[in-house]
Coordinates of N, CA and C in Angstrom, one line a residue:
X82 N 173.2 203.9 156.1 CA 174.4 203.0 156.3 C 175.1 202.9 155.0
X83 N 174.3 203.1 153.8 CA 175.2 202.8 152.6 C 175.9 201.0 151.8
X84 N 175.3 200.7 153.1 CA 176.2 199.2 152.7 C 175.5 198.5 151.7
X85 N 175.7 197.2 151.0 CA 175.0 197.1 149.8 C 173.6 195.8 150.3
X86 N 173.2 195.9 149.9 CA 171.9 195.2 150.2 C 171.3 194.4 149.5
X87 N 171.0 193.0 150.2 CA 170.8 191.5 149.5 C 169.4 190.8 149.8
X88 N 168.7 191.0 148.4 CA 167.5 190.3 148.8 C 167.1 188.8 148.6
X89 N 166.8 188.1 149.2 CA 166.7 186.5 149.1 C 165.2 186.5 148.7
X90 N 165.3 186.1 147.4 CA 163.8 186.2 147.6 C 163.4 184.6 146.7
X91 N 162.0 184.1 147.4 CA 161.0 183.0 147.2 C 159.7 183.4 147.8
X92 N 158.9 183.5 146.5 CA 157.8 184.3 146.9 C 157.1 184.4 145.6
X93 N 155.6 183.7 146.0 CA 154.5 183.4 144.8 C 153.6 185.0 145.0
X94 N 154.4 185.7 145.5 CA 153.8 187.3 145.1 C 152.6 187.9 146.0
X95 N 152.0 188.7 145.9 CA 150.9 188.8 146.7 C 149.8 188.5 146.7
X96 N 149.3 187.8 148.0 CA 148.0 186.7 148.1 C 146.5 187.9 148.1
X97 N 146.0 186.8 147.3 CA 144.6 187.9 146.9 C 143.7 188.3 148.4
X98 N 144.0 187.5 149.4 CA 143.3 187.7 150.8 C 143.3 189.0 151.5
X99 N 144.8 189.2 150.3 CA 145.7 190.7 151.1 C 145.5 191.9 150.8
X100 N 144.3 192.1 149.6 CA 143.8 192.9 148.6 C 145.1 193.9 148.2
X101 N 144.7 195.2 147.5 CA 145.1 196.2 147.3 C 146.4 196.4 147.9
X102 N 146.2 196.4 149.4 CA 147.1 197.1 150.6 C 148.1 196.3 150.3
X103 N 148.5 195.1 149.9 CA 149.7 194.4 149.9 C 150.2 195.0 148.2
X104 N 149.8 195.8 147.6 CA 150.0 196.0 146.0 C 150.9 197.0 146.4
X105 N 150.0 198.1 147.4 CA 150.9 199.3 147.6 C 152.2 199.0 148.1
X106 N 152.2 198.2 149.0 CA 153.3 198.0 149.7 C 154.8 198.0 148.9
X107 N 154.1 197.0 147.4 CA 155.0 196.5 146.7 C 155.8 198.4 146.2
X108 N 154.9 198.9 145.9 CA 155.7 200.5 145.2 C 155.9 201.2 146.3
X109 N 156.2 201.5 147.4 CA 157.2 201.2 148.3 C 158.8 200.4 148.3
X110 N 158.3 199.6 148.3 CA 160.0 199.0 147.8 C 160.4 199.3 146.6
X111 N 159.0 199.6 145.5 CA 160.4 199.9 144.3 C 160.7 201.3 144.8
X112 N 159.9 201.7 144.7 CA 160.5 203.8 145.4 C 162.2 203.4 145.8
X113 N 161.8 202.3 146.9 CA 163.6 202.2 147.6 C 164.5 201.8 146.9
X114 N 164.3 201.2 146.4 CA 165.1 200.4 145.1 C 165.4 201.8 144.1
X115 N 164.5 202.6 143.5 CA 164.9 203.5 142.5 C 165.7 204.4 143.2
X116 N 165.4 204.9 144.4 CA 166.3 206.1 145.3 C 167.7 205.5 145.7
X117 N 168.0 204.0 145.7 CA 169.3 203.3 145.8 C 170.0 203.5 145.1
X118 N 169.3 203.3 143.6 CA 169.8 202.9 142.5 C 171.0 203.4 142.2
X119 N 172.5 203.0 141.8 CA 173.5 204.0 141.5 C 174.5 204.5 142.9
X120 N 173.8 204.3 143.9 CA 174.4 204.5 145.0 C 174.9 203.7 145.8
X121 N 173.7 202.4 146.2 CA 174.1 201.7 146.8 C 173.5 200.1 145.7
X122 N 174.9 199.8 146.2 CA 174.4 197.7 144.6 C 173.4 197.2 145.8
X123 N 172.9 196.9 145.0 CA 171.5 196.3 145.3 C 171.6 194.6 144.2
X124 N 171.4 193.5 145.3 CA 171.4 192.4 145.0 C 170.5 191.3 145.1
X125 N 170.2 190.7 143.9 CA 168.8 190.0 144.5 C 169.6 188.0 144.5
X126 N 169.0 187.6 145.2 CA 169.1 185.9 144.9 C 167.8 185.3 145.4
X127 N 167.3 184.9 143.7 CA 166.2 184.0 143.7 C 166.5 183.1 143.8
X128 N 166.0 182.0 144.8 CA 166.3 181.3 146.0 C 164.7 180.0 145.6
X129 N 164.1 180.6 144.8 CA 162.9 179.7 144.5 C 161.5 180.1 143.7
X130 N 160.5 180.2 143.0 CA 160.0 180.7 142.2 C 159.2 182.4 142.9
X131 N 159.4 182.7 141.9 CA 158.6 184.3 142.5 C 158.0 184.7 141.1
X132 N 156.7 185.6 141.8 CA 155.2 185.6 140.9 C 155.2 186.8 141.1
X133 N 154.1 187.2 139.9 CA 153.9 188.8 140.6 C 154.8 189.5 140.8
X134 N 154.1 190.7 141.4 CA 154.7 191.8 142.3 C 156.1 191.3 143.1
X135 N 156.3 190.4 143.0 CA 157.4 189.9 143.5 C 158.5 190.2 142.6
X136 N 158.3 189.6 141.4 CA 159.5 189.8 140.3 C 160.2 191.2 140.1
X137 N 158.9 192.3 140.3 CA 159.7 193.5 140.0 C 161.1 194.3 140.4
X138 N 160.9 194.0 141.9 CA 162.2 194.5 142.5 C 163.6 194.0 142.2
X139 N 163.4 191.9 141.8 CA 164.5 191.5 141.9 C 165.0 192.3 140.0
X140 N 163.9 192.7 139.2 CA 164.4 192.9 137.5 C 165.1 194.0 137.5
X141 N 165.3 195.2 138.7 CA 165.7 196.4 138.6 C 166.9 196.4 139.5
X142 N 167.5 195.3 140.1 CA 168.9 195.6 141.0 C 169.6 195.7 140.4
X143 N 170.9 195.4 140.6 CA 172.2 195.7 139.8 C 172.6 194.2 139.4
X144 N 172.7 193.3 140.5 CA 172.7 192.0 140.2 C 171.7 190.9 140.2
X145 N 171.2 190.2 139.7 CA 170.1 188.8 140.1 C 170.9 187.6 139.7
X146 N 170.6 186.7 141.1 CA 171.3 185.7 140.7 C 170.5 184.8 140.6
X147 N 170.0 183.7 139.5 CA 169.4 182.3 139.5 C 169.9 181.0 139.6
X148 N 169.2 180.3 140.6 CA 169.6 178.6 141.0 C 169.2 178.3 139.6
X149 N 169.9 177.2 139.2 CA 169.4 176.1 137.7 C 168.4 175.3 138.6
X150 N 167.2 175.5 137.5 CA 166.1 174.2 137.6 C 165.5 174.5 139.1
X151 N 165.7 175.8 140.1 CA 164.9 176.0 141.4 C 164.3 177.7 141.0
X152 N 165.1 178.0 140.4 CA 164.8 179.3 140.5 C 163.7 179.7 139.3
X153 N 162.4 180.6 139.5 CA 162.1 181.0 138.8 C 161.3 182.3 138.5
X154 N 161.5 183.3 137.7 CA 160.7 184.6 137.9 C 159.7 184.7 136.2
X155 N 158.1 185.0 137.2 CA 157.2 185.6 135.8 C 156.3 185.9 136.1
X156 N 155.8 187.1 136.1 CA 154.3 187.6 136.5 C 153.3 186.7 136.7
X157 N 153.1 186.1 135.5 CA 151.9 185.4 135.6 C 152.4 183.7 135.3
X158 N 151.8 183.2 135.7 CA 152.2 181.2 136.0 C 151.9 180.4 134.4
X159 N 152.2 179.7 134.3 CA 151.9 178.2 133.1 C 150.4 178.2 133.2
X160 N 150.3 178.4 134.1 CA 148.2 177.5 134.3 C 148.0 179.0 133.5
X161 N 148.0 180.1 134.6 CA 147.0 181.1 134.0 C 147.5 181.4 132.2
X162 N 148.9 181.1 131.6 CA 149.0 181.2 130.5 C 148.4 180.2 130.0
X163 N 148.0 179.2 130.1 CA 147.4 178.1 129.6 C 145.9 178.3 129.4
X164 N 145.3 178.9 129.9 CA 144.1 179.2 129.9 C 143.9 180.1 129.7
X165 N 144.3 181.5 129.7 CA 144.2 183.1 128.6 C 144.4 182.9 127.2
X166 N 145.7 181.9 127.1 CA 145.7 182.2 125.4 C 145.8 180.8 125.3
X167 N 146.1 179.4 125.9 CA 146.1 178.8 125.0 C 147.3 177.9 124.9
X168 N 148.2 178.4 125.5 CA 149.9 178.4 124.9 C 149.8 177.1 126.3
X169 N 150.5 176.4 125.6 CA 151.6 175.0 127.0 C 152.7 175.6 127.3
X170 N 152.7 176.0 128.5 CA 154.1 176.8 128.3 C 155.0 176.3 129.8
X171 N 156.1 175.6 130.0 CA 156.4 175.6 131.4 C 157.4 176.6 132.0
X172 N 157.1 176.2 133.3 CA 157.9 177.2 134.0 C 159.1 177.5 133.8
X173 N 160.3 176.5 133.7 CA 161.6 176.6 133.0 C 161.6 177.8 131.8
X174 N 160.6 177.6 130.7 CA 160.7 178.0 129.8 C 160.3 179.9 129.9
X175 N 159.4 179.5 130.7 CA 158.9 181.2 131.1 C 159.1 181.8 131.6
X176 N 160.3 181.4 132.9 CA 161.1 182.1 133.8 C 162.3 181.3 134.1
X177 N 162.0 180.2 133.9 CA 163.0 179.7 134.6 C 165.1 180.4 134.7
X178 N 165.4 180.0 135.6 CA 167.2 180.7 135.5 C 167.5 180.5 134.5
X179 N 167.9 179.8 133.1 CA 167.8 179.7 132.2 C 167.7 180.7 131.0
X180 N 166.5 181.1 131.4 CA 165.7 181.5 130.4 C 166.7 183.2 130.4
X181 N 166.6 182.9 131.9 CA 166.3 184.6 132.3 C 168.0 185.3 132.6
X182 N 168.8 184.2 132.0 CA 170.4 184.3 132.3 C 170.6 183.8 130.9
X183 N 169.7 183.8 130.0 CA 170.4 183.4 128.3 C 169.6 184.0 127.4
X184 N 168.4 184.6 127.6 CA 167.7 185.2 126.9 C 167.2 187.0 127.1
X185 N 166.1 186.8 128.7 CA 165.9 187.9 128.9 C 166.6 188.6 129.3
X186 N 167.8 188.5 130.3 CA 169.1 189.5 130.5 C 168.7 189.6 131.8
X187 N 167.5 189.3 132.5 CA 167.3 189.9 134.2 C 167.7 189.3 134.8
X188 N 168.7 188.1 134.5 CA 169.4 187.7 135.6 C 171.0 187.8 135.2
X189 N 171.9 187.7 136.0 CA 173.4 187.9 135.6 C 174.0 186.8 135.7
X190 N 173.8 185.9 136.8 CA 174.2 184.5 137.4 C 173.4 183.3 137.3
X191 N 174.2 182.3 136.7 CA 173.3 181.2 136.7 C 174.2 179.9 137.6
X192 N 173.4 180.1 138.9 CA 173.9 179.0 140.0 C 173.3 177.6 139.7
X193 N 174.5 177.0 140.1 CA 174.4 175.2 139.6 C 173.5 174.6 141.3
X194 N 173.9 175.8 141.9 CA 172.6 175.1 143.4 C 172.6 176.7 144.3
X195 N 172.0 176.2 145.3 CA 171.6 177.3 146.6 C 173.1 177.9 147.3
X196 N 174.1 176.8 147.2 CA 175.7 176.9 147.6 C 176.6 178.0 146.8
X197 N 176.3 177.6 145.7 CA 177.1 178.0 144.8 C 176.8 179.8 144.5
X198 N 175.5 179.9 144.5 CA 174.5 181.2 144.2 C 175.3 182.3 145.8
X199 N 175.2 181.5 146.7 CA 175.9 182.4 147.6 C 176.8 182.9 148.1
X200 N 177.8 181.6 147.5 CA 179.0 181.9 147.2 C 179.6 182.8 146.3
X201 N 178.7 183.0 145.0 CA 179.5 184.1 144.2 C 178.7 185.2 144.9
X202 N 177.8 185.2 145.3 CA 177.5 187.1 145.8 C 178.7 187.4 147.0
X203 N 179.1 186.2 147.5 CA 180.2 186.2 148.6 C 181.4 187.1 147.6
X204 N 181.9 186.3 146.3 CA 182.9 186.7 145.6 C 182.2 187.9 145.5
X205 N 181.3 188.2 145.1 CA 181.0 189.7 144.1 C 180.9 191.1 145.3
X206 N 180.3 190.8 146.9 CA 180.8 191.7 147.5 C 182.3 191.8 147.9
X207 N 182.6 190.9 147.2 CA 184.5 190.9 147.8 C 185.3 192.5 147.0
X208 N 184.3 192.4 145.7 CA 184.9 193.4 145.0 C 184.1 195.4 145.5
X209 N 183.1 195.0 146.0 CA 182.9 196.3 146.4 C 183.2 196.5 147.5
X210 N 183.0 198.0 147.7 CA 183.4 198.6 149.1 C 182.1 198.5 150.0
X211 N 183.0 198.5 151.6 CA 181.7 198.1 152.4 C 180.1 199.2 152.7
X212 N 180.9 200.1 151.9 CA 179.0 201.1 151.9 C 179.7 202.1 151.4
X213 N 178.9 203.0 150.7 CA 178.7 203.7 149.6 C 180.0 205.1 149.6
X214 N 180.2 205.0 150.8 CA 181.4 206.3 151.0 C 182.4 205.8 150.8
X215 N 182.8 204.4 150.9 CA 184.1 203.8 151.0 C 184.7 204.0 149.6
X216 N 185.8 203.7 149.0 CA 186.4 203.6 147.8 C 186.7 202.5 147.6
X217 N 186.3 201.8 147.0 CA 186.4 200.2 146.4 C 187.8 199.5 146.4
X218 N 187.6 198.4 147.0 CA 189.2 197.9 146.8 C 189.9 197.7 145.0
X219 N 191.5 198.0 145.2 CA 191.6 198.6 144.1 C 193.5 197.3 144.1
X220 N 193.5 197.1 143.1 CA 194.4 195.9 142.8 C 195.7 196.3 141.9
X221 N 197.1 195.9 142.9 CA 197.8 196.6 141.3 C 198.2 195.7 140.5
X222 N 198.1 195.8 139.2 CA 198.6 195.2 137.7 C 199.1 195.8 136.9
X223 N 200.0 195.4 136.4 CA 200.9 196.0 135.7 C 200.4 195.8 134.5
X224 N 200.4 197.5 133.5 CA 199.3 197.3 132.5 C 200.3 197.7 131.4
X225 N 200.2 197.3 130.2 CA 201.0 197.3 129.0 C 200.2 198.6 128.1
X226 N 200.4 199.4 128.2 CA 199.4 200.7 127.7 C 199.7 200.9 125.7
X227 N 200.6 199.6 125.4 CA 200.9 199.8 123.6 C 200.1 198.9 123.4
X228 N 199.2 199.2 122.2 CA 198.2 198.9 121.7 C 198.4 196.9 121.3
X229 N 198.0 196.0 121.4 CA 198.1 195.0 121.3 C 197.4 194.2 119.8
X230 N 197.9 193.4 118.8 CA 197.4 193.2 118.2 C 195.4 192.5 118.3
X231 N 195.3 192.5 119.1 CA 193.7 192.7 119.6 C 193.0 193.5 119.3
X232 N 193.7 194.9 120.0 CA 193.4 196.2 120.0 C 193.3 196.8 118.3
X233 N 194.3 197.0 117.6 CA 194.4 196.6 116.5 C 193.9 196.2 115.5
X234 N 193.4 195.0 115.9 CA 192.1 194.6 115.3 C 190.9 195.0 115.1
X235 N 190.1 195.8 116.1 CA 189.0 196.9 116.5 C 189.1 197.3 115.0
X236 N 190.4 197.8 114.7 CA 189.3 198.9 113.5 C 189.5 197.9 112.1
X237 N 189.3 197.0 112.0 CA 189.1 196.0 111.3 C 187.7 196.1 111.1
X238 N 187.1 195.3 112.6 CA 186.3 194.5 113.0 C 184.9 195.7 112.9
X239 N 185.1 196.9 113.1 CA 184.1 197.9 113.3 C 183.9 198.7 111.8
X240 N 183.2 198.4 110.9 CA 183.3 199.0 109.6 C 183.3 200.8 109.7
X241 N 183.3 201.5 109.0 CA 183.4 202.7 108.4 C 181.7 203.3 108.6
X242 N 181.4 202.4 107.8 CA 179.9 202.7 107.1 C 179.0 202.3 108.3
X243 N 178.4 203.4 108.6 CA 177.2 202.1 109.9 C 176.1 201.7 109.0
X244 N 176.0 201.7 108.0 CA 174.8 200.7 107.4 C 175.6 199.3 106.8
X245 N 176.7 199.0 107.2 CA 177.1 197.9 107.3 C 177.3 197.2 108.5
X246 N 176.6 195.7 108.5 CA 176.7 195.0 109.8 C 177.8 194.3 110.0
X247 N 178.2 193.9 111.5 CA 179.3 193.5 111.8 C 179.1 192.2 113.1
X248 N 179.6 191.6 113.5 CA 179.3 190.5 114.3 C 180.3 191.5 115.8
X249 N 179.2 191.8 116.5 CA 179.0 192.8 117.9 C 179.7 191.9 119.1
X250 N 179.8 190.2 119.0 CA 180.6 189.2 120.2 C 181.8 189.5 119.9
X251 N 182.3 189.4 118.4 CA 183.7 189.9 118.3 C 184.1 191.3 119.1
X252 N 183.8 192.0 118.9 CA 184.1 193.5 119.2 C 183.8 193.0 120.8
X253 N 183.0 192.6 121.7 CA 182.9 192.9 122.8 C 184.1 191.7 123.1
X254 N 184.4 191.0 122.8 CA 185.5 189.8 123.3 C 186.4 190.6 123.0
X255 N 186.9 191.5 122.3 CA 188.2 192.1 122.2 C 188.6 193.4 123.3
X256 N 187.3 193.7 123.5 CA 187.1 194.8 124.7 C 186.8 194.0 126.1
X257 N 186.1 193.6 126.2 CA 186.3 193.2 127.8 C 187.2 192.4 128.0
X258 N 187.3 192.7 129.5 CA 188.7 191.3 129.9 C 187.9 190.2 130.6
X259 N 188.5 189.3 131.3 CA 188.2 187.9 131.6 C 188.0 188.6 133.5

């Protein structure tokens, strides 16, 4: 079908009752997830905490979106970190949306609730096409192609020498648009 594909996921990962056979299952899905990859967007919305074998699928989409203060993704829990090494560590801090939309990068979106989180994957498939053969909706704007004092700025902002450092938000705020 090509069309893009949305995972909702809440899920403390796989239960030990389930042995092995629930592990394989998990590399299965990534296999699908890797053979998508680039062809078809693949979208996850964590919808509530997910453990384990759970986490991996949503770290490899194209998009992940996290609820504030519901959502959370990390292999292993606060308790079991609490007792291997030692560390007080809470969930917020180890996974939480937060963390994982300001720090680790595996999420893209940080929803203020469950409404909001579905609303923008609503906006975000508005921008792609409905499956993978289509050609993406395409918008006209009238574009000013003479270099802008912005633009201009760039070779200011980007030294000569690469063994000199430069502040990398600047340069990306002058390059992407809003």
């Amino acid at each position: 079908i090509g069309c893009p594909i949305i995972g909702i996921n809440d899920s403390g990962g796989a239960r030990i009752q389930e042995g092995v056979v629930a592990l394989g299952l998990y590399a299965d899905i990534f296999f699908r997830n890797v053979r998508a990859s680039g062809v078809i967007p693949q979208i996850s919305l964590i919808m509530g905490p997910c453990a384990g074998g759970a986490v991996y699928s949503p770290a490899i989409t194209d998009f992940t979106v996290m609820v504030d203060q519901t959502s959370h993704m990390f292999i292993t829990g606060p308790d079991v970190i609490r007792t291997v090494t030692g560390e007080d560590v809470g969930m917020e801090e180890l996974g939480g949306a937060r963390t994982h939309n300001s720090r680790s990068g595996n999420a893209h979106y940080l929803a203020s609730d469950e409404d909001d989180a579905i609303d923008y994957v609503r906006a975000l498939l508005s921008y792609l096409p409905s499956n993978n053969l289509d050609e993406p909706t395409t918008f006209d704007l009238p574009a000013d192609l003479a270099p802008s004092e912005v633009d201009l700025d760039l070779d200011k902002l980007i030294p000569d020498s690469a063994n000199q450092p430069y502040d990398i938000k600047r340069v990306v705020e002058a390059v992407v648009d809003d």
